[in-house]
Amino acid sequence: MSFDDLHKASQQQLTTAVDEICKEFEVTPQKLDELTAHFIEQMQMGLSNTDESAENKGLPMIPSFVTGSPNGTEKGMLFAADLGGTNFRVCSVTLSGDHTYKMEQMKSKIPDELLEDENVSSEDLFSYLARRTAAFIKKNHPEVTETKDIVKLGFTFSYPVLQTSLNAGTLIRWTKGFNIPDTVGKDVVQLYQEQLAKQGLGNLKVVALTNDTVGTYLSHCYTSQNTDSMTTGEISEPIIGCIFGTGTNGCYMEELDKVTKLPKEFRDKLAAQGKTHMVINTEWGSFDNELKVLPTTKYDVYIDQKLSANPGFHLFEKRVSGMFLGELLRNILIDLHSRGLIFNQYRTNEQLPHRLQTPFELDSEVLSHIEIDDSTGLRETELSLLQTLRLPTSPTERKEIQKIVRAISRRSAYLAAVPIAAITIKTGVLSKRYHGEVEVGCDGSVVEYYPGFRSMLRHALALSPLGSEGERKVHLRLAKDGSGVGAALCALVA
Ligand code: BGC
């Protein structure tokens, strides 16, 4: 065989291997059917389950204690704090009462040691949050320290919390980077409130605890100008709030009668006050942790078991959210290299560029550049991989990498359609009033910035049991600032 023939044969081997991998990432319409049916079943199970240790407990389906939706006329100045990823944000939100708001904020990057050091305690974390809150108050609202009056704050805490009232909830487990074992099982509002008092901010009262999806839902209701049902105060159909970013999750309005995990007396009490619905935080990141229907490749298994901080949990999130898209690509590339199919200038895995060997070093932003690269010889991809990973590539390698990237993002977007289809079907919203349309408020870097994500999601909705007619009635709207505005709205009603 000539050198050329050898070269072609090895290129062909790479292409064949990549095609096989891409095939494993396909989500067929039949799979969408199975996933949607299972999702509905898991929602129903989760709404009634009260036993956390039950073998099949369904989705977490956490009652948020939010029983109404804003209609855009709310007014007031409130504080909000937001912990949800690698940043902590403190804001003051002024709701103007005409669907608009003004916001002042201070964003701080969580110090690496709080994310990585094994010996970090809850106190270290919450004391940091309280110090940053104090810094914001001192700079932007010193009047708060000069009064003894209660000042309300809404706290968006975007991790799974077992909420016991509007302003209390214990952490079930950390996701998205944090790993501070002694916080699990503790009331995060109490932890924060104690540290605020130590900063001389005892009058800043954490009156509401909310998840970012619930915040997104509320902020969407507040800013949206075309939700007639909101202005009449009737909530006869749910709309969904969801996040596709570093993590993924969603919430929706459920009929109180169906939330049977809440004690009957409590539901009756709410009913007597005229409350008919409650926002449920599904924590869909944990959908199908039993792996009954989720598509699973060996890369998913490896990332979950060997590289993630919460093996066995949040398996849906690990196939969908931004935190894992780059990690999937990185693991596939390392696998192809160890099979002698790519980057052959490096003889062993250990010789590969350090950044390619480092878990979670490959950001989903890199994938978004590769996804839409149509430059000759995929030059953009070449530069992006060089800049971020110090990884030189050949044109053939780049072509194959692009195929893998597109398979990963497509699977993510197709899976992302499942909860939306399932909630829409379960609640029967399309056959109810308001022209049978459903509004979905979305936030998060993936849904906002990943090229083609929303159209792939829509495509999957049309292939799902919703069908193309149903898909046309589902409106995905970007709802910004949920964690700030949503928490403020929650604090307002508290
Ligand atoms: C958390 C959710 C959160 C979502 C989006 C997930 O990892 O469990 O509580 O809503 O990320 O931020």
PDB file of C-alpha atoms in Angstrom, residues 11 21 77 110 118 165 208 220 284 359 420 424 426 458:
ATOM      1  CA  GLN A  11      -9.194   8.551   7.393  1.00  0.00           C
ATOM      2  CA  ILE A  21     -20.707   7.250  17.588  1.00  0.00           C
ATOM      3  CA  MET A  77     -38.444  47.825  45.483  1.00  0.00           C
ATOM      4  CA  ILE A 110     -17.360  32.353  43.544  1.00  0.00           C
ATOM      5  CA  GLU A 118     -12.829  19.488  50.046  1.00  0.00           C
ATOM      6  CA  SER A 165     -42.628  26.715  52.962  1.00  0.00           C
ATOM      7  CA  ALA A 208     -38.789  33.837  49.896  1.00  0.00           C
ATOM      8  CA  HIS A 220     -41.968  35.784  32.296  1.00  0.00           C
ATOM      9  CA  TRP A 284     -36.198  17.386  35.644  1.00  0.00           C
ATOM     10  CA  PRO A 359     -12.180  17.192  32.894  1.00  0.00           C
ATOM     11  CA  ILE A 420     -41.942  20.494  27.336  1.00  0.00           C
ATOM     12  CA  THR A 424     -48.008  20.296  27.703  1.00  0.00           C
ATOM     13  CA  LYS A 426     -50.111  16.113  30.907  1.00  0.00           C
ATOM     14  CA  ARG A 458     -38.841  22.793  18.031  1.00  0.00           C
TER      15      ARG A 458
END
